[in-house]
Amino acid sequence: MRQPPHSRRDVLKYGLLTGAALAGLSGCSAVPRRPDPGTPPVRGGVYSHGATGGGLKDTLEPYFPVTNPDISRVMQLYEPLLRWDATYEIEPSVAESVTPNTDNTQWTVRIREGVEFHHGKTVTAEDIMFSLATVTDPNNTGSGGTELATVLELNNSKIVDPRTIVLQLNSPYAVLDQLLAEYTVGIIPTDFDISHPVGTGPFAYRHFVPGQLSQFVRHENYWDGPAWVDELFIYDFADDAAKVNALLAGQVQSIDNLPNYLAGTIEQQGASPLVSETGAWVPFTMRVDVAPFSDVRVRQALRLIVDRQQMIDQALNGFGVLGNDLYAPFDPAYASDLPQRMQDIDQARSLLRQAGQENLDVELVTSSAVGAGAVESANLFVEQARKAGVTVRLNKADANVFYGDRYLSWNFAQDFWNTRNYIPQVATSSVKGATYNETHFEDPTFTALIDQAKREPDPARRNQLLHDAQVIEYETGGFIIWGFKRQLDAYSNLVQGLEPHRYLPCSNFRFSRASFVRQP
Amino acid sequence: MTDLVTPSAATDTTASAPAPPAKAGWPWLKWFARRIGLAALTLWLCSVLVFFATAALGDPVRAILGKDYGSSPERAAALAAELHLDRPVIARYFEWLGGLLTGDLGNSVANGLPVGELVGDRIVNSAVLVIVAAIVMIPVAFGIAMVSANNRGKRADGVIQIVMITLAGLPEFVVGILLVALFSTTVLHVLPAVTIAGGGAPPWFVPASMVLPVLTLVIAVAPYVARIVRSSLLEVLDSDYVELARLKGVPERIVMRKHALLNAIVPGIQVIALQLAWLAGGIVIVEYLFSYPGIGASLVDSVRNSDFPMVQVLAMVIAAVYVGVNLLADVLSILFTPRARTAISS
């Protein structure tokens, strides 16, 4: 009965024309069922996505997406040389291959044949060099390639032929491909102009209003198969209720970051939740260089106090996976063989007694600015610690205070991290000199293992080195990692093609794979 | 009923006023000039408050950069220079005020674009929302008041009073959510739930998308106006001269229209002005709930981003609406109150 809404106007028209007919009927009768996965996709239509957050800071800049809607836009316009697939494994994108030499100091990039920018130009080695130079430019204050800039030596890198480049590194780096697969390292043409942003992505730029919306059209010559829909709108939503209402009213076909508690209700109203595993974590951070946390027994005791399952159930509404004080769960080197740490109040008490801290009294700094699950888990920790005789005083700081002068020097606080693999994560959070080393962790053996692993070309040997490094963190680190968040998004039952993805929300924002379905 | 506030109605009453209009000109002008002067003074005081309150909030650079403050001192320095933070606060105030008066509103800190460009469309959008809501609300409120007053003490009046009190007690977001559930998502699917339908065009290009926000605002303010107007109507209906008119055989319909309503307009204008001024600042929630591209959402956004130039301009816009609407209400009240007109003229 219900025709596929080929545009927002059609949806409206439909709504208005049949309004009278619908009046008096319960809305439930009009609610579309979730489509059969085998339904063939329909070409055409205008797809609208509701993105969470955003505001006047919004930008289309490829190397400095600030807000969540920015990331969703960057994913339409630009593409990196490599990309993460749904299981968080690297796959080729603009490049058909990126391969290291034997000691990981030179990486050869082979560009896929016939990849076209939106304005029709074919991607060449010059464009790649230009893009890498732009993203690693130290004067580019919002650079998304900070880490890349520390290893890449562009002056000594060479263009071999229009489709081949040899990238020179200043030191061996075994996982350069992981840095090149980040969405912040998109490829742009040498004639790039931000007022008419051009990339190789599945959709081309049409219109943009910061804080409100952006409009895109299908890139017909997209190398990975043109999108099913003709046009794409991405709307900013400051308010969760407005976002969900827009989905249920059929004004948008998908939304990212559905509030957890709504997962059940939307299913009765013609929409489906989309749940993805992620490697995102909200750790408690203990400074390993100041008392009382400088005593490893205190750190272990606090890790044993945490009831991890309760935190997942209550702070994340059940949308989480158990953590084991380790990060980077999708890294092939993830030390999943280490015993799962569970709540053990007796053991915690005993460790505290040994450390002479029976009546431990600590301040925990939290803030709603840390994101979903932070304040909730901090509150739970206060309760759980009480069982072990530990007094935790909660300091709920304002965003400006939390991320103010004392950020990264709080003795006991929280922070948030998104999915990353082990080596890049360590470089930003867990070695001396890392920008965000909240725990002030600094272990010579650990650093040596990481350095060795970066040079190690053999994956098996590299993974062993990284495993040994994780054992050190597991035993002496300053993080309490109680779980990994599950990503929850939602889509209308009138569309299909979105699937769980471990990298970015809403099927990695790959709306080129989404299509409308004809209802029987 | 709308003709009550149109110029023709106003001139009617002026013509029947005892003081000859020719003589009234000079004192009127003086009165008007004084009111304008007072309004300007109020706005100036607002500008002082807005500027120094935002200046007292602490280091804006730190607030703006957040997590990045420590890691990029050169950005912090650049931002401080851009905001002229090296100059004394008094000098900055006069610089800002000068800019405000000459239309140079400065640049947004969040994205570097001129504030005027960023807020221009949004101010228009919000103004349209408030004006449409007022155009719908005023006759509705007066109509409800008349029905209610006509049926004083009867069941209809009682029901109306209970409904009005209930609606007045409901927060706008509750009203808004209920309306959305009723018309857009749960029961019926006849109206857009949010105002994004135009794909970047102003919301009123898709009138259907304006219905729910307008309705929410009308429900939020109409009960207050209706209740005030009703009690003024009743007061007039109980007065001696209305009693006299009735005794003279003037039909009740005419009594209501010619006597009661005209006398209830002044208190009506005052409460409408209060409610409209409140709307100017209070549409934040409604704009949020319906994703309406107005100043409310950008005010919240600017505060969250610590975008001081934006916050200051938007606060001044809202202050100006307050002052402007109250000024207008005073002028209209005088026009509709013969005694007050006489007092000014003599």
Short mmCIF file of N, CA and C in Angstrom, two decimals, chain A residues 4 42 49 52 71 169 211 223 242-243 254 274 279 281 337 344 347 355 365 381 392 397 427 435 449 472 481 497 502:
data_model
loop_
_atom_site.label_atom_id
_atom_site.label_comp_id
_atom_site.label_asym_id
_atom_site.label_seq_id
_atom_site.Cartn_x
_atom_site.Cartn_y
_atom_site.Cartn_z
N PRO A 4 7.24 3.70 -1.78
CA PRO A 4 8.53 4.13 -1.23
C PRO A 4 8.66 5.65 -1.33
N VAL A 42 16.12 -0.67 -4.50
CA VAL A 42 15.48 0.16 -5.52
C VAL A 42 16.40 1.35 -5.78
N HIS A 49 19.71 11.64 6.52
CA HIS A 49 20.26 11.08 7.75
C HIS A 49 20.24 12.14 8.83
N THR A 52 23.84 13.33 15.10
CA THR A 52 23.75 13.87 16.44
C THR A 52 24.77 14.96 16.67
N ILE A 71 32.06 14.22 10.81
CA ILE A 71 32.63 12.92 10.45
C ILE A 71 31.72 12.24 9.42
N LEU A 169 59.94 6.62 5.63
CA LEU A 169 59.68 6.93 7.04
C LEU A 169 60.99 7.30 7.73
N GLY A 211 25.77 23.69 11.23
CA GLY A 211 24.81 23.57 12.31
C GLY A 211 23.43 23.13 11.85
N TRP A 223 34.18 4.51 -7.95
CA TRP A 223 34.86 3.26 -8.29
C TRP A 223 34.24 2.05 -7.60
N ALA A 242 14.01 15.28 19.02
CA ALA A 242 13.74 15.74 17.66
C ALA A 242 14.27 14.73 16.64
N LYS A 243 15.45 14.19 16.94
CA LYS A 243 16.09 13.24 16.03
C LYS A 243 15.24 11.97 15.89
N SER A 254 17.64 7.44 8.65
CA SER A 254 18.47 6.83 9.68
C SER A 254 18.95 7.91 10.63
N LEU A 274 20.21 -0.49 15.16
CA LEU A 274 21.38 -1.05 14.51
C LEU A 274 22.48 -1.08 15.56
N GLY A 279 35.29 -0.58 19.80
CA GLY A 279 36.41 -0.63 20.74
C GLY A 279 36.47 0.65 21.55
N TRP A 281 36.02 3.07 24.72
CA TRP A 281 36.08 2.82 26.16
C TRP A 281 36.08 4.11 26.96
N ASP A 337 43.88 -13.87 26.04
CA ASP A 337 44.13 -15.06 26.86
C ASP A 337 44.35 -14.71 28.33
N ASP A 344 36.47 -8.70 43.21
CA ASP A 344 36.95 -9.58 44.27
C ASP A 344 37.26 -8.68 45.47
N GLN A 347 40.04 -9.90 48.03
CA GLN A 347 41.39 -9.72 47.50
C GLN A 347 41.76 -8.23 47.51
N ALA A 355 49.21 -2.69 51.45
CA ALA A 355 49.76 -1.40 51.06
C ALA A 355 49.62 -0.37 52.17
N VAL A 365 37.50 12.49 39.85
CA VAL A 365 37.00 13.64 39.10
C VAL A 365 36.28 13.14 37.85
N PHE A 381 30.92 3.37 40.80
CA PHE A 381 32.20 3.04 41.44
C PHE A 381 32.21 3.46 42.90
N VAL A 392 35.23 6.98 48.17
CA VAL A 392 35.50 7.73 46.94
C VAL A 392 34.65 8.98 46.97
N ALA A 397 32.98 17.78 37.75
CA ALA A 397 33.51 19.04 37.27
C ALA A 397 32.80 19.49 36.00
N ALA A 427 50.71 5.10 21.26
CA ALA A 427 51.43 6.32 20.91
C ALA A 427 50.73 7.57 21.43
N THR A 435 50.65 12.55 23.86
CA THR A 435 49.87 13.77 24.12
C THR A 435 48.87 13.60 25.26
N LEU A 449 59.50 -2.69 24.29
CA LEU A 449 58.71 -3.70 23.55
C LEU A 449 57.94 -3.05 22.40
N ILE A 472 52.30 -6.29 30.80
CA ILE A 472 52.80 -5.26 31.72
C ILE A 472 51.67 -4.31 32.12
N ILE A 481 39.71 -0.37 32.84
CA ILE A 481 38.87 -0.44 31.62
C ILE A 481 37.83 -1.52 31.87
N GLY A 497 20.22 -2.01 3.77
CA GLY A 497 21.60 -1.90 3.32
C GLY A 497 22.54 -1.43 4.42
N ARG A 502 32.21 -1.91 12.84
CA ARG A 502 33.00 -1.66 14.04
C ARG A 502 33.72 -0.32 14.05
#
